[in-house]
Tab-separated table of C-alpha atoms and ligand atoms in Angstrom:
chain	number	residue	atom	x	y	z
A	1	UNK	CA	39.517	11.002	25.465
A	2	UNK	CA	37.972	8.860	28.455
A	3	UNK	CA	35.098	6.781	27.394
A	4	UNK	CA	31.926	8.243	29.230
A	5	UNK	CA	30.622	4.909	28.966
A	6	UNK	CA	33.072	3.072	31.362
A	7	UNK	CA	32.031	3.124	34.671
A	8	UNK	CA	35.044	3.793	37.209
A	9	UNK	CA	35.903	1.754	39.872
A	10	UNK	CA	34.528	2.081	43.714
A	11	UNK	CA	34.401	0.003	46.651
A	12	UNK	CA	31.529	-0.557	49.075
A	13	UNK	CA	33.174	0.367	52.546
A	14	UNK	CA	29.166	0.534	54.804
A	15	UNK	CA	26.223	0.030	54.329
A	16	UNK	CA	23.332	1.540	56.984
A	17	UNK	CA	19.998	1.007	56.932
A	18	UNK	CA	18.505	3.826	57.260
A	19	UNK	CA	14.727	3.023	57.151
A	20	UNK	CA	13.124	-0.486	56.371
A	21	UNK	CA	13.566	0.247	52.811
A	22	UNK	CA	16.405	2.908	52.693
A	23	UNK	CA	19.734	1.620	52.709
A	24	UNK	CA	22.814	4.095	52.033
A	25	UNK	CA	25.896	3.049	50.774
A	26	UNK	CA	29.572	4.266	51.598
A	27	UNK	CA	32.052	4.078	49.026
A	28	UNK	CA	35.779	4.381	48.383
A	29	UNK	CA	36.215	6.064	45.186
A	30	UNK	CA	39.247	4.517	43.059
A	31	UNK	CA	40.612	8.077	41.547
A	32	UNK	CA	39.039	11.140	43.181
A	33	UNK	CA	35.919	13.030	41.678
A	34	UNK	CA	34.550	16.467	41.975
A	35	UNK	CA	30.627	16.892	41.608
A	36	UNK	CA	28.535	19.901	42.681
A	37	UNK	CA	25.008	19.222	44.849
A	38	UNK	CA	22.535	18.222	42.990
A	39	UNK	CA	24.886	16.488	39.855
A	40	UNK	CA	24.162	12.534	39.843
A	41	UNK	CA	25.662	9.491	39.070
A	42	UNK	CA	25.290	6.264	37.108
A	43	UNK	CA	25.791	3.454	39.617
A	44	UNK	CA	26.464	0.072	37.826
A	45	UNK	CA	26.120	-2.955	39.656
A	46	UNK	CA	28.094	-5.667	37.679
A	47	UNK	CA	25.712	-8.650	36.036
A	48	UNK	CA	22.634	-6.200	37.089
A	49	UNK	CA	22.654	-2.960	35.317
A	50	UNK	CA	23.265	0.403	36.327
A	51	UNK	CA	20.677	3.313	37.966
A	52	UNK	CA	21.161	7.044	38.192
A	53	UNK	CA	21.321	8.160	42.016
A	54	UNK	CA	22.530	11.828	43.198
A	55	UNK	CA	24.787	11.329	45.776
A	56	UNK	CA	23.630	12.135	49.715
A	57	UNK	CA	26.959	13.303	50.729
A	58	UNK	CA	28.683	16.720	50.866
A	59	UNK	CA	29.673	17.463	47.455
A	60	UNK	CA	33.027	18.790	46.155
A	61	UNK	CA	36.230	17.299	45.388
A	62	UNK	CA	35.612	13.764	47.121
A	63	UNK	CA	37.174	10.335	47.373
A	64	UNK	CA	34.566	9.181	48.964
A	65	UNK	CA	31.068	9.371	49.049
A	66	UNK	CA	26.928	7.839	49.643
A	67	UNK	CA	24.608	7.161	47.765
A	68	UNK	CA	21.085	6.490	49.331
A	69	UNK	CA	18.540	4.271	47.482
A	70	UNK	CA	14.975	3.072	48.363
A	71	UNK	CA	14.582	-0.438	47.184
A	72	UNK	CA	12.118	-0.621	43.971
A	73	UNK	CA	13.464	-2.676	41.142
A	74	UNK	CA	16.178	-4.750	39.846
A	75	UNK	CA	18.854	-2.564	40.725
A	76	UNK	CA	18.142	-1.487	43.711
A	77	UNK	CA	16.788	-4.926	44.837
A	78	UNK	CA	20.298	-6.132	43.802
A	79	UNK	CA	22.122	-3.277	45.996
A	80	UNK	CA	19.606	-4.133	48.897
A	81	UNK	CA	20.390	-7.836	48.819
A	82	UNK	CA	23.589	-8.687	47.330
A	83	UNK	CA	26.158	-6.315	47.626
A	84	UNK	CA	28.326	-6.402	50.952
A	85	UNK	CA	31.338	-4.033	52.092
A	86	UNK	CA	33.613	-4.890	50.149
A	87	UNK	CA	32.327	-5.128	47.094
A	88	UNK	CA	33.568	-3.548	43.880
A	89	UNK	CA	30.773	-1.108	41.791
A	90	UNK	CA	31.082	1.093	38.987
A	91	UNK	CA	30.076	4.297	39.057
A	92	UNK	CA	29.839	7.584	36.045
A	93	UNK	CA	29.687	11.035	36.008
A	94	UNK	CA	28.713	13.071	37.554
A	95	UNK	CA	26.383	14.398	34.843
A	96	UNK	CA	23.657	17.485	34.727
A	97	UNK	CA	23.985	21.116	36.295
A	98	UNK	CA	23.824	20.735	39.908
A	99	UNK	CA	21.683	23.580	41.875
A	100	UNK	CA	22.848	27.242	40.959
A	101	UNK	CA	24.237	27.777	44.521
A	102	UNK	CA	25.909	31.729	43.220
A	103	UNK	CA	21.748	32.381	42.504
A	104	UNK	CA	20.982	30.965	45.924
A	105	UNK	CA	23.130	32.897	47.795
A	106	UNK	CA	21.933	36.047	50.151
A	107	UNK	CA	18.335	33.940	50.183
A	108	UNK	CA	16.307	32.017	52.081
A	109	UNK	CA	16.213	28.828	50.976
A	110	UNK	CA	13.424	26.504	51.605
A	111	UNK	CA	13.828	22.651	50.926
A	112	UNK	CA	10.824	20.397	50.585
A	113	UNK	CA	11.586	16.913	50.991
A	114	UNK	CA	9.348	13.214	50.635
A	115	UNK	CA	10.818	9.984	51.376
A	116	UNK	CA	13.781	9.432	49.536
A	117	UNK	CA	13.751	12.392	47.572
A	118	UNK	CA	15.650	14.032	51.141
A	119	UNK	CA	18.799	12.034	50.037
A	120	UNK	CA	19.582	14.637	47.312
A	121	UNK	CA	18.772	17.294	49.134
A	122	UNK	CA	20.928	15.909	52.131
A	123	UNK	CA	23.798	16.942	49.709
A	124	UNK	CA	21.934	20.518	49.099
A	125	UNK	CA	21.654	21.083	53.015
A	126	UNK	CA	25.539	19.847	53.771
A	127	UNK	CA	26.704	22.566	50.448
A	128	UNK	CA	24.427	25.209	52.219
A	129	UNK	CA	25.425	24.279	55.601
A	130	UNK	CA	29.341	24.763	54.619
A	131	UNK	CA	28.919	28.345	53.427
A	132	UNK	CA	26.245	28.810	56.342
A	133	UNK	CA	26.571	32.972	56.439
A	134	UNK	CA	26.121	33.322	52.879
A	135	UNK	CA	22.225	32.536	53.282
A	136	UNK	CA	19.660	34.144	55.446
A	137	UNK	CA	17.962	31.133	56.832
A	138	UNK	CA	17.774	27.407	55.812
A	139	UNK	CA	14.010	25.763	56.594
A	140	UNK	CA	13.711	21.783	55.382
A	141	UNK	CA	10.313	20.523	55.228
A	142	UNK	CA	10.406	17.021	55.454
A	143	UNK	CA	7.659	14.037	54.864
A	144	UNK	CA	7.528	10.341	54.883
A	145	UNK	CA	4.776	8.242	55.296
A	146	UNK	CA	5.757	6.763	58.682
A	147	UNK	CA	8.366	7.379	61.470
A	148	UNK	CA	9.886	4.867	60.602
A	149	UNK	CA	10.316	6.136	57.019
A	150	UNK	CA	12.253	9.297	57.515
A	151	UNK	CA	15.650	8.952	56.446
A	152	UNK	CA	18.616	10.170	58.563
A	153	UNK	CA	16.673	11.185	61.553
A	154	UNK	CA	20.193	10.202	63.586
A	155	UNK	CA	21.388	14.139	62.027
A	156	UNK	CA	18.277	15.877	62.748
A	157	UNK	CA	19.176	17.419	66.312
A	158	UNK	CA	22.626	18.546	64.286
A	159	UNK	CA	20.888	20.111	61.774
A	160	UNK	CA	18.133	22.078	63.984
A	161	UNK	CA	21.460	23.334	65.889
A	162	UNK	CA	22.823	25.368	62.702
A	163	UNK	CA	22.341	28.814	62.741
A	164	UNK	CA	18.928	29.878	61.027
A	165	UNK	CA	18.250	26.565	60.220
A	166	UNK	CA	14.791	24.785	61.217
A	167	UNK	CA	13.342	21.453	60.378
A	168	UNK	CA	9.387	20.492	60.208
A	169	UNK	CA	8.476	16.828	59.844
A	170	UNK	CA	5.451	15.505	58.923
A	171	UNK	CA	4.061	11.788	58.449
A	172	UNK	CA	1.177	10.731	56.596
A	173	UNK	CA	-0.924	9.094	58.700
A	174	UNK	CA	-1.664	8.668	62.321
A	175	UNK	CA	0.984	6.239	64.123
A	176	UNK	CA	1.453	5.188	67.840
A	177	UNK	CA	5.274	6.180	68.132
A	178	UNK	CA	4.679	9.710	66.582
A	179	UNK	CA	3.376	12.795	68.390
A	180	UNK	CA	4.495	15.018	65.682
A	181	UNK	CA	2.260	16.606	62.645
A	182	UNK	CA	0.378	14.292	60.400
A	183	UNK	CA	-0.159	15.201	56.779
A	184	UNK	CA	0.933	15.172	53.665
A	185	UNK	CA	4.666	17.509	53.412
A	186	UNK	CA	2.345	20.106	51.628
A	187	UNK	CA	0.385	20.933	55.208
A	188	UNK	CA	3.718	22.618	55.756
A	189	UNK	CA	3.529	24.963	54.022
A	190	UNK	CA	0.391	26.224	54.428
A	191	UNK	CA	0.805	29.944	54.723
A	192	UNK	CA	0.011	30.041	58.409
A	193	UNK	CA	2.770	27.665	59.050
A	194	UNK	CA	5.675	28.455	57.014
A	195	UNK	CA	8.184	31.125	58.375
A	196	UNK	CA	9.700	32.119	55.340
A	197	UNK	CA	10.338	35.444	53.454
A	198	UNK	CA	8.471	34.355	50.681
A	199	UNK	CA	9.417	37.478	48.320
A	200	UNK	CA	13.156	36.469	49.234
A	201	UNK	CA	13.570	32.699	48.727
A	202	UNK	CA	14.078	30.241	46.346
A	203	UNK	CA	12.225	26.547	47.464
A	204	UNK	CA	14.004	23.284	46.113
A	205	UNK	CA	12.014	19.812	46.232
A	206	UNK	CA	12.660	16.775	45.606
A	207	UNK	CA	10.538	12.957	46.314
A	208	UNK	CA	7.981	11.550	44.361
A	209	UNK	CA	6.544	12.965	41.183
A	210	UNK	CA	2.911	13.793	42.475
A	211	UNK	CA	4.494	15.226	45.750
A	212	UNK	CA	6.173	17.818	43.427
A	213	UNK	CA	2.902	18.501	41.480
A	214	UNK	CA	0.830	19.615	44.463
A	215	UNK	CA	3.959	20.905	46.159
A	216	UNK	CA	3.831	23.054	43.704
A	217	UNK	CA	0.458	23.773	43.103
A	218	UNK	CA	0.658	24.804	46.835
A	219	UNK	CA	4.330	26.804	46.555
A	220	UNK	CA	2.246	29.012	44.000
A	221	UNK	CA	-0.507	29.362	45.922
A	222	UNK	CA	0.923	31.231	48.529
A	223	UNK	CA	2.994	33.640	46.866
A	224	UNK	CA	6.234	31.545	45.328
A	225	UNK	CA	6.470	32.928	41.963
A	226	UNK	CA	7.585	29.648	38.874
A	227	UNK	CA	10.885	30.964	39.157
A	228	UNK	CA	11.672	31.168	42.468
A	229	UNK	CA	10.763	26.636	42.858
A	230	UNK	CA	13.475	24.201	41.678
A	231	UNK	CA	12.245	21.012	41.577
A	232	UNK	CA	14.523	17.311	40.675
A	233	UNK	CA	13.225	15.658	37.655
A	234	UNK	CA	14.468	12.256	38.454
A	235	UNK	CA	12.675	10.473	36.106
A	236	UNK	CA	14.132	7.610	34.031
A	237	UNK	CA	17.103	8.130	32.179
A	238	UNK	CA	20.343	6.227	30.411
A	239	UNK	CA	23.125	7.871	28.872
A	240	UNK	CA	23.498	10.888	30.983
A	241	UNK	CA	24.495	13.404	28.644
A	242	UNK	CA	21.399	14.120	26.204
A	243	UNK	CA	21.771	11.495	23.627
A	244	UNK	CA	19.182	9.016	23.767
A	245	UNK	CA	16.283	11.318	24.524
A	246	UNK	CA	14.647	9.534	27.440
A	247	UNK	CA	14.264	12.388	29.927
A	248	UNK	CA	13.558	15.390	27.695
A	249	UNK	CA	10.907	17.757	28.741
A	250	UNK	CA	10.190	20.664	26.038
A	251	UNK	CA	13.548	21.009	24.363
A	252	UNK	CA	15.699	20.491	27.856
A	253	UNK	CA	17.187	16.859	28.811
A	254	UNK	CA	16.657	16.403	32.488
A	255	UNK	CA	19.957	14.382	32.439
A	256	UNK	CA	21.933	17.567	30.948
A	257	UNK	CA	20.035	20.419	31.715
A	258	UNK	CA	18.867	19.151	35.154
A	259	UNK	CA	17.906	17.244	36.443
A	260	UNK	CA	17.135	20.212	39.174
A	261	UNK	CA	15.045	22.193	36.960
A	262	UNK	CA	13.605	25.704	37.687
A	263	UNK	CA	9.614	25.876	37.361
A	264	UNK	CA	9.864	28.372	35.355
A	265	UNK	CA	11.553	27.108	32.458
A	266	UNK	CA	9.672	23.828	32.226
A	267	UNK	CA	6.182	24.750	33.296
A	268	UNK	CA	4.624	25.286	30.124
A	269	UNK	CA	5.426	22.211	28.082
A	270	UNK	CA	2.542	19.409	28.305
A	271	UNK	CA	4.924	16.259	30.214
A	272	UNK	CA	6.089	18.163	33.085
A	273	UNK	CA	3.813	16.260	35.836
A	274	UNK	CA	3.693	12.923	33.999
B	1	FAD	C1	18.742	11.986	38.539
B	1	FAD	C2	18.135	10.914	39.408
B	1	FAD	C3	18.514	10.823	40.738
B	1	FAD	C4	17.977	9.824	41.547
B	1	FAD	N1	18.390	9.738	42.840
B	1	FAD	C5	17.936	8.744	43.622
B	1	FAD	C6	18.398	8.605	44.965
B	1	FAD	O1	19.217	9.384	45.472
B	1	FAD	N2	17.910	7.560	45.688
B	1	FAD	C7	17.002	6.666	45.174
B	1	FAD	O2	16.609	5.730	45.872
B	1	FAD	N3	16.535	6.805	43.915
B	1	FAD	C8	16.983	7.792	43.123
B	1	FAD	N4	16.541	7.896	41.832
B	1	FAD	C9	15.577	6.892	41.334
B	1	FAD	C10	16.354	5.637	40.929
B	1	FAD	O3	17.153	5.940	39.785
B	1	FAD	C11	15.381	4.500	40.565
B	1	FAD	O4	14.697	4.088	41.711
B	1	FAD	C12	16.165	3.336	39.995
B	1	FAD	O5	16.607	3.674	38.686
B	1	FAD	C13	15.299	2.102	39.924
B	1	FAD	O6	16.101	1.106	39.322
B	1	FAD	P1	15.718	-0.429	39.493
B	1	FAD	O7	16.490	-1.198	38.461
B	1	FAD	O8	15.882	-0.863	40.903
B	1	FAD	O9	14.172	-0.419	39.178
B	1	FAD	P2	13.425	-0.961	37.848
B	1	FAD	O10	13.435	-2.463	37.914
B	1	FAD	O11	13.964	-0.278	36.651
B	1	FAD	O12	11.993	-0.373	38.158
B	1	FAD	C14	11.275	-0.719	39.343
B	1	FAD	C15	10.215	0.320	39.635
B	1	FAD	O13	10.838	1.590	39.893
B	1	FAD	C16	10.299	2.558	39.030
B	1	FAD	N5	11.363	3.467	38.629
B	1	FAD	C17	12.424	3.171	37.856
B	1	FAD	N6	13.178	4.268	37.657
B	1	FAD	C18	12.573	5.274	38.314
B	1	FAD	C19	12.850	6.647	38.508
B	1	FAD	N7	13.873	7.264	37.922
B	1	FAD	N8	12.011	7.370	39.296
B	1	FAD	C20	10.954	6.798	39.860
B	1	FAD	N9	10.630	5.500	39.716
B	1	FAD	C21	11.415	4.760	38.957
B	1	FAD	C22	9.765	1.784	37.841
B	1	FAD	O14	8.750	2.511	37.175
B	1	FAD	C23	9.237	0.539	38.497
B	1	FAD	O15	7.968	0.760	39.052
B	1	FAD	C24	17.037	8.903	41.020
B	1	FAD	C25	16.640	9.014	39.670
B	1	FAD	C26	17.189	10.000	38.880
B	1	FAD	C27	16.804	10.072	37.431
């Protein structure tokens, strides 16, 4: 049996910098993986230590893919820094559920994205994008807190030109190169503002802990029902599979049982918003 411990072997083939403190990584995968959108990996960078990212690229069976990471810590300060095309990584998995795309399907979906948090859901919006007819309309709600924060704004005219599909950015602050909406990603979906079938949807969010909290809070309060809001869990974790208890919420692992978790299930256990 393979050892879930060893990383495999990958190779950095570009690197873009998406935002001052975004980078994503390309890499050439040494044996060919499958992973569903929304499963992550365990990205080990040798001498360092390794972090769990969910890949930003279309998911499936893949010899390639990116990973995007914000720059926080000794990991990602290493990937930001050190590593250069060319470089050799290991990476596991992928590990937990991925989203329950058969459940999605015939829906609305509505994606809620802050700062980083829209590189997992990139992979969510290429999976629904690919099997485009099989939902009634895609709407990504997207917030950083500057212009020059929002990741892969070089795709946003492709994505607004999908069928069904509309995109509403929003920045937190005032700023001189941004006409756009200010606010925090939840003035989106105020219930004057968002176009969405509420009764027929499911929402999916993903960025920073708080943002999911009052995304929430807001989700419910006009009409979204617990079990109709996925939200990533991406909180600290280690093995990946449910072993050393890091990540657990209730009786669920985030790492094995999400870490896209439905509101409903997790809601009333006391750690949920930490
Ligand atoms: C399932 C999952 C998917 C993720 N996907 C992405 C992704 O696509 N892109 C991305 O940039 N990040 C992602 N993250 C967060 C990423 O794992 C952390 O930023 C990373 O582990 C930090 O490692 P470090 O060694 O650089 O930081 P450390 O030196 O360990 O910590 C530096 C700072 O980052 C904070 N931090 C550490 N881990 C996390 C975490 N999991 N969440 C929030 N803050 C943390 C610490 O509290 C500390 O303040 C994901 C996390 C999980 C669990």
């Amino acid at each position: 049996m393979d050892n879930i411990y060893y990383p495999r072997g990958t190779v950095v083939t570009d690197i873009k910098e998406d935002t001052p403190t975004i980078k994503t990584f390309h890499f050439e995968l040494d044996e060919p993986l499958t992973y569903k959108a929304g499963q992550f990996m365990q990205l080990t960078v040798p001498g360092i230590g390794e972090a769990p990212f969910t890949p930003s690229s279309c998911p499936g069976e893949v010899r390639e893919m990116e990973i995007t990471v914000l720059q926080t810590g000794r990991v990602t300060d290493a990937l930001h820094n050190e590593i250069k095309v060319g470089d050799r990584l290991g990476l596991r998995g992928p590990f937990g559920k991925g989203y329950p795309m058969e459940r999605f399907a015939g829906k609305e979906i509505l994606i809620v994205g802050g700062g980083v948090g829209l590189a997992p859901l990139r992979s969510l919006i290429y999976a629904l994008f690919d099997r485009i007819d099989d939902f009634k309309k895609i709407s990504i709600c997207y917030g950083a807190k500057t212009p020059h924060d929002l990741c892969f704004r070089d795709e946003f005219d492709e994505w607004t030109k999908k069928p069904n599909t509309s995109l509403n950015l929003t920045i937190d602050n005032p700023h001189p190169d941004w006409d756009g909406t200010v606010g925090l990603v939840t003035c989106l979906l105020e219930k004057e503002r968002i176009d969405v079938d509420i009764k027929n949807s499911y929402v999916v969010s993903c960025g920073p802990e708080v943002m999911l909290k009052f995304v929430t809070l807001k989700l419910m309060d006009v009409g979204f029902k617990a079990n109709q809001i996925y939200l990533s869990m991406n909180r600290r974790m280690s093995c990946g599979i449910g072993k050393c208890a890091r990540c657990n919420i209730g009786p669920y692992y985030l790492c094995k049982d999400g870490p896209d978790m439905c509101y409903e299930d997790i809601k009333d256990y006391p750690n949920v918003f930490e």
